[in-house]
Every structure is written in structure tokens, then in C-alpha cells.
Coordinates of C-alpha atoms in Angstrom, one line a residue:
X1 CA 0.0 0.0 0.0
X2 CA 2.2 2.7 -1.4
X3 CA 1.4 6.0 1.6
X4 CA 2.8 9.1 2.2
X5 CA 1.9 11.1 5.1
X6 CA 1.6 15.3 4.7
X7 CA 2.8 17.1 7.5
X8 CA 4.1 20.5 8.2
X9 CA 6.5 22.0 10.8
X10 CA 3.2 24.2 11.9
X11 CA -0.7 25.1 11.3
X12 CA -1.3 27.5 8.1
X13 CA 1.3 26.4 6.4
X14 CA -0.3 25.6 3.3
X15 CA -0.5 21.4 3.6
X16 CA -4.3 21.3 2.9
X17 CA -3.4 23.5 -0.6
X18 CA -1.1 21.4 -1.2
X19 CA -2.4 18.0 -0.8
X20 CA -5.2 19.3 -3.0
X21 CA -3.1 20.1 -5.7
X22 CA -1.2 16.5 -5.7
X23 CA -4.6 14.8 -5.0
X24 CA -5.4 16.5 -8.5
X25 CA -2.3 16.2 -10.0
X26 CA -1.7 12.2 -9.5
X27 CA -5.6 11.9 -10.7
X28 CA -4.7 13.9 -13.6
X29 CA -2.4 11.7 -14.3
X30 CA -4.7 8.7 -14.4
X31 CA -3.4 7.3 -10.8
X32 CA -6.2 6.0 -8.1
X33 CA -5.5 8.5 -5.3
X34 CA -6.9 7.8 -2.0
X35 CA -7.0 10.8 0.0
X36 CA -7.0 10.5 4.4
X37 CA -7.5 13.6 6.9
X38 CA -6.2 13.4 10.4
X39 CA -8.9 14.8 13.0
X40 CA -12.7 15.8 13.1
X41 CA -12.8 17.3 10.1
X42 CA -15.9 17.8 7.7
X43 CA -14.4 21.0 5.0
X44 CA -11.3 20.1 3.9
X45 CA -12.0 15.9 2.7
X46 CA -14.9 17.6 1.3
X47 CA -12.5 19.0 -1.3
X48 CA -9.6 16.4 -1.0
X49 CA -12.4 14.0 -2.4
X50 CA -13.2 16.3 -4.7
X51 CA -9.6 16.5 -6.2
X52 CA -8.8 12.7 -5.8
X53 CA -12.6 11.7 -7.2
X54 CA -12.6 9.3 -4.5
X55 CA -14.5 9.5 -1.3
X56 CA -11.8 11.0 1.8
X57 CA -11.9 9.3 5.1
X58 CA -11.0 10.7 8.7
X59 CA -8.3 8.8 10.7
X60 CA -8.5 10.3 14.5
X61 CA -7.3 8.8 17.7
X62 CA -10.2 10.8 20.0
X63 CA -13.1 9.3 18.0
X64 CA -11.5 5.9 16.8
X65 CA -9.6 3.0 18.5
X66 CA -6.0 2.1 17.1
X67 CA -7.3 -1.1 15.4
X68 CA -10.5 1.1 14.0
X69 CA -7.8 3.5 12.4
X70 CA -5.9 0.5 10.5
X71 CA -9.0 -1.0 9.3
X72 CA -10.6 1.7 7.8
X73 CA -7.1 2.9 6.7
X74 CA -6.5 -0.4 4.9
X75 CA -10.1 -0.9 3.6
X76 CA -9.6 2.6 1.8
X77 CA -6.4 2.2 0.7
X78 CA -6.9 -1.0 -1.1
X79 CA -6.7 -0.5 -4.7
X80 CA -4.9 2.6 -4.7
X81 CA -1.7 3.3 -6.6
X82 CA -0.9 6.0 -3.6
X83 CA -2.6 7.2 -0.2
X84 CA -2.4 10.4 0.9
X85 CA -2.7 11.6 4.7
X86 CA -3.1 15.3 5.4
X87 CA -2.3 15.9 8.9
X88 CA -3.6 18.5 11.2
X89 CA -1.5 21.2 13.1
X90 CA 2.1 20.5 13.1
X91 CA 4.0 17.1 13.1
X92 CA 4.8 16.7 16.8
X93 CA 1.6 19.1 18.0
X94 CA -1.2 17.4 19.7
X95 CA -3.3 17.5 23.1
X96 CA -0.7 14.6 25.0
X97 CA 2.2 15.5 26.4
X98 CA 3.6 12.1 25.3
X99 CA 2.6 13.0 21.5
X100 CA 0.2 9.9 21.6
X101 CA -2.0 11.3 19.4
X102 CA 0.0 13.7 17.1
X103 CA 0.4 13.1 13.7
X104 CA 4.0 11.5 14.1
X105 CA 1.6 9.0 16.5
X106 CA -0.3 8.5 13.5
X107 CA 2.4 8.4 10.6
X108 CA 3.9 5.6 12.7
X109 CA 0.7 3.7 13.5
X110 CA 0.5 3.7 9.9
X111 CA 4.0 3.3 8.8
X112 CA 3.8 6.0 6.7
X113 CA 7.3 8.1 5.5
X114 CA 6.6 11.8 5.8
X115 CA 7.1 14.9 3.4
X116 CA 7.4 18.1 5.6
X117 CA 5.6 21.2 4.2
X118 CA 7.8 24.4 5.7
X119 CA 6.4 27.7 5.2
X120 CA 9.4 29.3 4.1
X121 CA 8.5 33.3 4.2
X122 CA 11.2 34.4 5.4
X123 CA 13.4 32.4 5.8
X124 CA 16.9 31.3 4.7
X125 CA 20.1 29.7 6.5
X126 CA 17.5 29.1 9.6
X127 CA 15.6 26.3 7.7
X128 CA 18.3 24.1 8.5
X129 CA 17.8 23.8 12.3
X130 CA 14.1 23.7 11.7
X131 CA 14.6 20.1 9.6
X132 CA 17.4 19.0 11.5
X133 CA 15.6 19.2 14.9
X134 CA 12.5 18.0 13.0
X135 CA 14.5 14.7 11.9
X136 CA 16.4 14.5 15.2
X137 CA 13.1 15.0 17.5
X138 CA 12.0 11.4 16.7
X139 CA 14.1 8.7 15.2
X140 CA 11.4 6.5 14.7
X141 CA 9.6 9.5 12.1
X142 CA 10.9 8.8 8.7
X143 CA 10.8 12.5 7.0
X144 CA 11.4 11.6 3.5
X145 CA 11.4 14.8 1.6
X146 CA 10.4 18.4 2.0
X147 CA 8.1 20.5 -0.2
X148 CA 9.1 24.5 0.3
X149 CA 6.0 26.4 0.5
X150 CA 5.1 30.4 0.1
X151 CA 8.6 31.3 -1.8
X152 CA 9.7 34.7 -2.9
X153 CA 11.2 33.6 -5.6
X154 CA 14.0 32.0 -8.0
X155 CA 16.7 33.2 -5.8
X156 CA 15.1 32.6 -2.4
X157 CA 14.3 29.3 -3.5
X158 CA 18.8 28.7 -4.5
X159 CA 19.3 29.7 -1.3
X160 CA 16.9 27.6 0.4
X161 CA 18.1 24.7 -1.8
X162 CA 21.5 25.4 -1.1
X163 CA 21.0 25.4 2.6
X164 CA 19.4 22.3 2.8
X165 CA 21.5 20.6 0.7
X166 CA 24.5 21.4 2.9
X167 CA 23.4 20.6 6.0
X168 CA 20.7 17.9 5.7
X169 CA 20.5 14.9 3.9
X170 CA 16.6 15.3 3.1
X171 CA 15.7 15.9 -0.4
X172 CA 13.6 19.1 -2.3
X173 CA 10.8 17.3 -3.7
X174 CA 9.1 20.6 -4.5
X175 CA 9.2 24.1 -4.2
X176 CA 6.0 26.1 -4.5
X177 CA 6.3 29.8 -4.9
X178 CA 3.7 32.2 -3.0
X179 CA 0.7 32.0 -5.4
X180 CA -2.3 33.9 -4.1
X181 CA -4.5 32.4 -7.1
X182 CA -4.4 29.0 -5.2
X183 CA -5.9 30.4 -2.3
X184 CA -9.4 29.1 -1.4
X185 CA -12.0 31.5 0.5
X186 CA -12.7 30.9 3.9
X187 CA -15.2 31.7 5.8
X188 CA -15.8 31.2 9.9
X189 CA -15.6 27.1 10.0
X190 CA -12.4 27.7 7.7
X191 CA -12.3 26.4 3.7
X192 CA -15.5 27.0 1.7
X193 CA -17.0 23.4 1.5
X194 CA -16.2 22.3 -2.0
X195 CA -20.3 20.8 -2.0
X196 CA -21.3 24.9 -2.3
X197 CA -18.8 26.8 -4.2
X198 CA -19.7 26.6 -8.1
X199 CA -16.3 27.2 -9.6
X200 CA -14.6 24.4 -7.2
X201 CA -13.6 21.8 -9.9
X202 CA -12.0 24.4 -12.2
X203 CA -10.2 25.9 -8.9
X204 CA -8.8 22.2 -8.0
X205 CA -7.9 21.7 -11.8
X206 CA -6.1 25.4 -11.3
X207 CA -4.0 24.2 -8.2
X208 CA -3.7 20.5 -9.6
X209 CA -1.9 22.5 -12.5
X210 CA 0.4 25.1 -10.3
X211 CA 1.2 22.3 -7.7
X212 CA 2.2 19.7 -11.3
X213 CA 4.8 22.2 -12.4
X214 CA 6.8 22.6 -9.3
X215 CA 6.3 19.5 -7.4
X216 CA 8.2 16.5 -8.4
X217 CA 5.3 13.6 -8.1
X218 CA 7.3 10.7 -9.2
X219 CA 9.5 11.4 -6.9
X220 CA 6.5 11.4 -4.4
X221 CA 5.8 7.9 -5.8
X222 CA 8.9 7.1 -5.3
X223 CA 8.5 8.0 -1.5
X224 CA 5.2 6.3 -1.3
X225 CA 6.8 2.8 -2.8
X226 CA 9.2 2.7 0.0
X227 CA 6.6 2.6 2.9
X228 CA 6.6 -0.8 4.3
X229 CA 4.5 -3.8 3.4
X230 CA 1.6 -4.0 5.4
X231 CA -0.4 -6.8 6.5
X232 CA -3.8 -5.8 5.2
X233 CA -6.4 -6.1 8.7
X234 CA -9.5 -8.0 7.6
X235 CA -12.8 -5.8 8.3
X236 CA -14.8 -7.5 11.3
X237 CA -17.6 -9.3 10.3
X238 CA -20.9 -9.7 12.9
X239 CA -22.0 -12.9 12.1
X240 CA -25.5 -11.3 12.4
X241 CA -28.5 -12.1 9.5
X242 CA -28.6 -9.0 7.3
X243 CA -31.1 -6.7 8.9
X244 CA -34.5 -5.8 7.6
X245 CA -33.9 -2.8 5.0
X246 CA -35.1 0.5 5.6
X247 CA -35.0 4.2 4.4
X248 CA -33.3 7.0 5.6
X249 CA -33.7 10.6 4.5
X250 CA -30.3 12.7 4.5
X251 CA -30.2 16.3 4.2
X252 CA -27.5 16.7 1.5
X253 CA -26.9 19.7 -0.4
X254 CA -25.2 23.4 -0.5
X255 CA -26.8 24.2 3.6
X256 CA -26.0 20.9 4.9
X257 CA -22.8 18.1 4.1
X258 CA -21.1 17.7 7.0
X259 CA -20.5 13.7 6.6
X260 CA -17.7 11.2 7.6
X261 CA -17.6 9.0 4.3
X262 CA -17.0 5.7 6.9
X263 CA -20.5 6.6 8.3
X264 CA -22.2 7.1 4.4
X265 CA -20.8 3.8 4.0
X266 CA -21.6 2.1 7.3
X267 CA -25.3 3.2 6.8
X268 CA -24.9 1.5 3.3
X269 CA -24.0 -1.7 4.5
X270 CA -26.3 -1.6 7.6
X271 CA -28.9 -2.5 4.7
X272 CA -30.3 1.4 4.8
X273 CA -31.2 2.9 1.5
X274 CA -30.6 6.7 1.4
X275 CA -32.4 9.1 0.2
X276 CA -31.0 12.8 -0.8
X277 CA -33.0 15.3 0.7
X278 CA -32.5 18.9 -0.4
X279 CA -33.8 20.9 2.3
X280 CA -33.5 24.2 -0.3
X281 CA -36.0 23.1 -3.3
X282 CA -37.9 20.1 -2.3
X283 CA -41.6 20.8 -1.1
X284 CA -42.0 17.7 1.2
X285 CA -40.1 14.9 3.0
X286 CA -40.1 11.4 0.9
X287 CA -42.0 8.4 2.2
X288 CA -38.6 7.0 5.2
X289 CA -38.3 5.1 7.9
X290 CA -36.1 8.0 9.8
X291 CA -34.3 11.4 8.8
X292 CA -30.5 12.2 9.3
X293 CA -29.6 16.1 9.3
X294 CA -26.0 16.7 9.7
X295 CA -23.9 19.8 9.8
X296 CA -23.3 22.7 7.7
X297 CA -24.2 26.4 7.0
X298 CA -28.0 26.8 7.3
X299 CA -27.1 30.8 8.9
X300 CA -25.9 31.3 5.0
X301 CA -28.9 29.6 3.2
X302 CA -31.6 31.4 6.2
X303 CA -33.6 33.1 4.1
X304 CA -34.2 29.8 1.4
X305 CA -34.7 27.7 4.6
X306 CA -37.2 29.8 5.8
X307 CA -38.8 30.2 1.9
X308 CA -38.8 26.9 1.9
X309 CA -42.2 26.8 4.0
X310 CA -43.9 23.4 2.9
X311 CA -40.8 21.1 3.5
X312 CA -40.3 23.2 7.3
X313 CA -43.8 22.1 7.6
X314 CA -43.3 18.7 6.4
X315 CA -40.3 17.8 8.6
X316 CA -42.0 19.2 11.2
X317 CA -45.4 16.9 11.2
X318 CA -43.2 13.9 10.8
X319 CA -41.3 13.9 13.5
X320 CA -44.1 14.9 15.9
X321 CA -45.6 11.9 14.8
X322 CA -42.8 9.9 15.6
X323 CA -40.4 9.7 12.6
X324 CA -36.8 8.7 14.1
X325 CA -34.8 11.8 13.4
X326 CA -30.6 12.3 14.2
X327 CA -29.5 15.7 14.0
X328 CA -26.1 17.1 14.7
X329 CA -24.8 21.2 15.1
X330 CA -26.5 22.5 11.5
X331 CA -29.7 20.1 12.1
X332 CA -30.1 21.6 15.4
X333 CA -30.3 25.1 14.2
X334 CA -32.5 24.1 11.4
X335 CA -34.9 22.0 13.8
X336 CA -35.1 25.6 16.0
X337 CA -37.8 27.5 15.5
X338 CA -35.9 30.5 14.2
X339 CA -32.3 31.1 13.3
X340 CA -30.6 34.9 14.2
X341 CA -27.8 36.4 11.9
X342 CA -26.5 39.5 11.5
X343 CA -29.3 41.6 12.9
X344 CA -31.3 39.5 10.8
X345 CA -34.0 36.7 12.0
X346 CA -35.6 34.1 9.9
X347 CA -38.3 31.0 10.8
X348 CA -36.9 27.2 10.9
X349 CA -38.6 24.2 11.2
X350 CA -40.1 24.7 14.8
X351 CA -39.8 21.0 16.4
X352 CA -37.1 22.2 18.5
X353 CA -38.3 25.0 21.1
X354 CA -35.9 27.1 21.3
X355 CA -33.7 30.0 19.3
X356 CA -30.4 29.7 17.3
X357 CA -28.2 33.0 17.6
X358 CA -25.3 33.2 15.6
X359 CA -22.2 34.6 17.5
X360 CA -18.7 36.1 15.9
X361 CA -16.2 33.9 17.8
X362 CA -16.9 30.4 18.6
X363 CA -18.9 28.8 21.2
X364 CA -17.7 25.5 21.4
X365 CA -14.9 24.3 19.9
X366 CA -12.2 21.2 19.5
X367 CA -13.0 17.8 21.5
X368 CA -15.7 17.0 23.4
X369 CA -16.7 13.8 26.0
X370 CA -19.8 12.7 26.9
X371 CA -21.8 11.2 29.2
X372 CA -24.8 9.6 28.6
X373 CA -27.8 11.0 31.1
X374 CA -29.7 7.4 31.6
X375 CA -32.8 9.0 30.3
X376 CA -31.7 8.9 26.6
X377 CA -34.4 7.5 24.6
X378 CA -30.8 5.2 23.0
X379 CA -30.0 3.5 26.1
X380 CA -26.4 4.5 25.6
X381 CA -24.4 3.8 29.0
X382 CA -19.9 4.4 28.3
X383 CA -18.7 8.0 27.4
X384 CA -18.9 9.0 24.0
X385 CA -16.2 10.5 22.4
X386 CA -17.0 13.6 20.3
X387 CA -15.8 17.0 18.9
X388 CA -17.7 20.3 18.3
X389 CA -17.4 23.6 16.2
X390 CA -20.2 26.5 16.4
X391 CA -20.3 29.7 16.9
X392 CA -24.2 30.0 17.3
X393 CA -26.2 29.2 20.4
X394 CA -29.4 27.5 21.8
X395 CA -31.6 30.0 23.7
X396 CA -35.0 29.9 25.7
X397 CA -35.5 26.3 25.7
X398 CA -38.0 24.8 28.4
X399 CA -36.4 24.2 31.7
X400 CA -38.0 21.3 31.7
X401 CA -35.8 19.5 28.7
X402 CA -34.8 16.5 28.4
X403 CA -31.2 15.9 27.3
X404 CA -29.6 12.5 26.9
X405 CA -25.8 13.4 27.0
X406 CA -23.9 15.2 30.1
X407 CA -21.1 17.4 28.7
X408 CA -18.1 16.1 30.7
X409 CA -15.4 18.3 27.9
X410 CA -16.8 20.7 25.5
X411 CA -20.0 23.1 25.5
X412 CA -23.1 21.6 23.9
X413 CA -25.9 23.2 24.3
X414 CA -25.1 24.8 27.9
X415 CA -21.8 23.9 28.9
X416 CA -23.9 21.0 30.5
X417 CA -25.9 19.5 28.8
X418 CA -26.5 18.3 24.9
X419 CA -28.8 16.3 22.8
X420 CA -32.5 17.5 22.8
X421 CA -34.5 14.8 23.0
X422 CA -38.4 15.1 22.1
X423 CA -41.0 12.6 20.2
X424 CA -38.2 10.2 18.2
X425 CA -35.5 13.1 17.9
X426 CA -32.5 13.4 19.1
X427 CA -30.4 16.8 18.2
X428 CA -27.0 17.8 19.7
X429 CA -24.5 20.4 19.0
X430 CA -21.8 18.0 18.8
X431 CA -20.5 15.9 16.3
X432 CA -20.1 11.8 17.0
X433 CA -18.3 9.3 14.8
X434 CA -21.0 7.1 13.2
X435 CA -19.5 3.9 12.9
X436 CA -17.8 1.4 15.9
X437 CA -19.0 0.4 18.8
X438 CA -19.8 3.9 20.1
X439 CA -21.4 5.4 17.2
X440 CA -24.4 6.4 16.4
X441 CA -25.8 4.5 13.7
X442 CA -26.1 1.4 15.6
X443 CA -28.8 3.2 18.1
X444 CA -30.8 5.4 15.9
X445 CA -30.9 2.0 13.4
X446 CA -32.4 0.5 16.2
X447 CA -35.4 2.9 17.0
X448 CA -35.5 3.1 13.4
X449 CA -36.8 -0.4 12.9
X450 CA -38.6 -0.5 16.3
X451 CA -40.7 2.1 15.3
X452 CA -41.1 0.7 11.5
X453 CA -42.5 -2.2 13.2
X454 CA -44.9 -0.5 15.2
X455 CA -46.4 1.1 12.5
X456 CA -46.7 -1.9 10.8
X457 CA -48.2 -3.3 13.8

């Protein structure tokens, strides 16, 4: 399984550009590239999919057990002529003192060499420390070859070159010249999702192109050949009689998108048929068993929410009758009954009883742990592992709520408590993983089909 990991000496230093641009590049060239993103991450795979035209999965060691990362790593992978894993942060950063879950922690779980991105504004004769310290920090990290990023120029790139060459025995593989028509918009959850922006395939071609022309990828393949063999972990299999089959509404389109691929695929072969709901045009919910409304930017679409009065209505009958309904950060804020932005304030779906109010800095962010409350309509009873990112909050709801998770890290909806729970819904601020034994999908399957077979009762 040829695998190179993408690291950098430091956040914002251009790694998720570039692994765009040689996720584009190899697929331009007619090589199956299979792209990986460290951490809870919904934007960026978005468009590393987009560029490898293969679906990106998250490898993180909060949400997933060390064995859960291998599998899904070598159930991806299989196939592919390379694998490429875009870290978060820098190489060595992480929560742990001990580095346990860094992306070194991960390159070598994976046994993965490493190309170091280094931002090199401004720098000359100093980059040489910088790699050496790098390389001497951990002898166990293979770093493999560095790509220069953000250069000034033809001379600043001699020098550079020259430096390196001198004192280090680590090769150039690229060096990438500052370039601000590779630069994506952000906007407050950071890149643009790749699912909303019209011109995004011409952009990726663009930065395919630019990253092509001053990146050497065979010698990237190279790299990626020398990783060592693996032994390919077999998937676990239940044992279980395929369950009865069912369908599941999704909310997928320019508001909402915010999916792990391992979960789209564990609801695939959990025997549930999805169906695309776009919450933006269509005028009611499809005949389902259950609803799924994940993340995303309803604040931005408010006003075609809001216009979008017989599907609010629609949603909103169902799951007061009963429909089984999961809905995470975005969902919440769409179930509300109105959604504040900007001075502005426009209706939402109502099932929810209480008000969304966009803030400008974050409200909860990074990691989160929960506890289930013993009154969640799941039955869920060990901590879950989770992570949240929003910058709106939950006002004026009832006193009397009932939540089925404890925040014991994070915010949620209070700093105390998360997941509404009313009728058949459940709605949280935070983000879980899907699949595994601490997911979700295994739960809300479960009142999915209990409550098919009551209606068929």
C-alpha cells in the first residue's frame, strides 16, 4: 500500500493547498489516489475528495480505537496506486504531552514516511535547524522529503536549496512559490465546502496545475513505494442475519454536508437505503423510515430555509408523529424555531423549542466527552467520544428538557448539557463518529426499525 503522510513544521502552512493540488495532479495523471484527513474534520475531505474523485476518510485517535484506524485505513487504501494523509496542526503538536495522538503518532501507527511542508516566508540559513531538529526529534519519524511552500522567488528558492542541501540529507521534492491564485475563501468554519462553491472543480484543476509544475510527483511515488508492506487487517464481520432494510432521508446539499464517508458507507451496509433530501427546493419529505440532518451552514442559506415553508412544515409533522430523526450542530439550528444572523432573523422548522443566535467567535470548539444522562431515549451507557465547532447558540429552551448526554469536555448546548430529545428526535450540537462500537448509527438503526414495526403493527 504505497502511503505518504503530509505534515508541516506548523498550522497555516499551506498542507491542505497542497495535498489538494497532488490529489489533483496524481488523478490527472490517471493514478487511483486515495485521500486521508487526520482529526474531526468535515471541509477540507470535502474537497480532497473532490480533487482525488474518490471519497476521503477521517483517521482520528479521539473518535477511533487504534485497530478502528488500521482497518478503515487499509479498507480505503486497497486499490490505490498512492494514499495520501493530510495531517492537522504540526508534526509533533497534539493535546498529550507524550505525543500519543499527534500526527508523528499517526504516521507511525500507519507506517507512513513523511514529506514536511515548511512555510518558508522568510526564511533562509535558519531552515536548517528547523529540519534538522524536525529529523532528530523522533528517530522513529521517517521524514522523507520536504516540499518548500510560500517562496519569494527564484533566488530565495537557491538559497533555500542550497541550505538544505549542505546541511541535511533530506531531499527538495518541490518548491511552490507564494501564489495567491491557489488560495481558497474561507469563511468562519475555515475552507468553503467544495459541495457549495460553483467554480470548485475548475479551482482544484487550477491548483492541480500550479502544484504539477513545481512539485516533483514521481518522486513522491517514489517515496510512497518505500513505505513498508503492510499486512492488510481483515474488516470484522458480525455474524448477524442482514437486517430488515429501511429508508433513511439525509439532508445533502449546498446548507448541509457535514459527513464522515466511513459513516455514508456504514449506513450502506447496515442495509439502509438513502435518500438525498434537499432541504433548499424540495416541497415535502419522501416516504422514510427515519431522517439524518447533519452539519453545515444553514445561517448562509436562512432566508431559502425559511422560503422553503412546505418542506419546514413537512419535517416538522413527521417527527411529531414519531419519525426517528438524528441531528447534529446545523440540524439543530435548522430544527429551531428561528435562526438569528447578523441583525437579521428568519423561521426554521419549529420542532425544536428554542432559538439559534449566531455569535462572531466560537462557542464551542475542539474535543468534546460525553456522558450519557440514563434517560436517553438510546440507552447508551460508556462515554462517548465527540468533537464540536459553532459559533451559534441554543436560547429559551424549556427548563424542563430532556437531554440524553452530560457534557463532561466541551459546551453543547449549555456547557452541561447536549442532545434535545423530544418525540423520536434526538439533536446535539456535537459531532459523534458514526460507525464502531460507540457510534451512532447502531442506536438510531435501532429505534428506526422499532418504530417501523410498530407502524406496521
Amino acid at each position: 500500500m504505497p502511503r505518504v503522510f503530509i505534515s508541516a513544521a506548523h498550522k497555516s502552512s499551506g498542507k491542505t493547498t497542497l495535498t489538494l493540488g497532488l490529489c489533483a495532479a496524481l488523478h490527472a495523471r490517471g493514478h487511483a489516489v486515495q485521500p486521508f484527513k487526520k482529526g474531526p474534520d468535515y471541509i477540507d475531505p470535502l474537497w480532497l475528495g473532490m480533487a482525488a474523485q474518490r471519497p476521503c476518510y477521517n483517521l482520528d485517535f479521539h473518535m477511533m480505537q487504534r485497530s478502528e484506524i488500521e482497518r478503515q485505513f487499509a479498507s480505503a487504501a486497497t486499490g490505490a496506486r498512492i494514499s495520501l494523509i493530510e495531517g492537522n496542526k504540526g508534526l509533533y503538536d497534539g493535546l498529550d504531552l507524550d505525543g500519543s495522538n499527534s500526527n508523528a503518532a499517526l504516521a507511525k501507527l500507519l507506517g507512513a514516511p513523511v514529506v514536511l511542508v515548511i512555510d518558508a516566508r522568510g526564511m533562509t540559513r535558519g531552515v536548517a535547524p528547523l529540519i534538522l531538529g524536525y529529523q532528530a526529534f523522533d528517530p522513529d519519524i521517517r521524514i522523507a522529503g520536504l516540499i518548500l511552500n510560500n517562496l519569494g522567488g527564484s533566488r530565495h528558492e537557491s538559497k533555500l536549496r542550497a541550505v538544505i542541501e549542505h546541511y541535511t540529507e533530506i531531499e527538495v521534492i518541490g518548491a511552490v512559490q507564494h501564489d495567491a491564485s491557489m488560495q481558497i475563501a474561507e469563511r468562519h468554519l475555515g475552507l468553503v465546502p467544495a459541495n457549495e462553491q460553483q467554480a470548485a472543480l475548475a479551482r482544484i484543476r487550477h491548483v492541480g496545475e500550479r502544484i504539477a509544475a513545481q512539485v516533483d510527483l514521481d518522486r513522491l511515488l517514489v517515496i510512497a513505494d518505500s513505505a513498508p508492506a503492510r499486512e492488510v487487517v481483515p474488516a470484522e464481520r458480525s455474524g448477524q442475519a442482514v437486517p430488515e432494510r429501511v429508508r433513511v432521508a439525509i439532508a445533502h446539499d449546498p446548507a448541509f454536508g457535514f459527513y464522515y464517508s466511513e459513516d455514508l458507507d456504514s449506513l450502506r451496509s447496515s442495509n439502509v437505503e438513502l435518500v438525498e433530501l434537499d432541504t433548499l427546493h424540495a416541497d415535502t419529505l419522501p416516504e422514510v423510515d427515519g431522517l439524518i440532518i447533519g452539519g453545515g451552514f444553514p445561517e448562509v442559506f436562512m432566508d431559502e430555509l425559511e422560503a422553503n415553508i412546505p418542506l419546514r412544515a413537512s419535517i416538522r409533522t413527521a417527527i411529531e408523529a414519531g419519525l426517528p430523526t438524528y441531528a447534529e450542530c446545523g440540524g439543530l439550528m435548522y430544527l429551531s424555531r428561528r435562526l438569528s444572523w447578523q441583525g437579521r432573523t428568519c423561521e426554521m422548522v419549529g420542532v425544536v423549542p428554542g432559538d439559534t443566535v449566531m455569535h462572531e467567535r466560537p462557542v464551542g470548539r475542539g474535543y468534546a466527552s460525553l456522558q450519557p444522562t440514563g434517560v436517553d431515549r438510546w440507552r447508551e451507557s460508556v462515554r462517548i467520544p465527540a468533537h464540536e465547532f459553532h459559533y451559534s447558540s441554543l436560547e429559551n429552551l424549556p427548563a424542563d428538557s430532556i437531554y440524553a448526554y452530560q457534557v463532561k469536555r466541551g459546551h453543547g448546548i449549555d456547557g452541561v448539557h447536549d442532545g434535545y430529545q423530544q418525540y423520536n428526535l434526538l439533536a446535539a450540537y456535537v459531532h459523534r463518529r458514526g460507525s464502531g462500537e460507540q457510534g451512532w448509527i447502531a442506536p438510531f438503526l435501532n429505534q428506526v426499525r422499532a418504530h417501523k414495526a410498530c407502524a406496521a403493527a
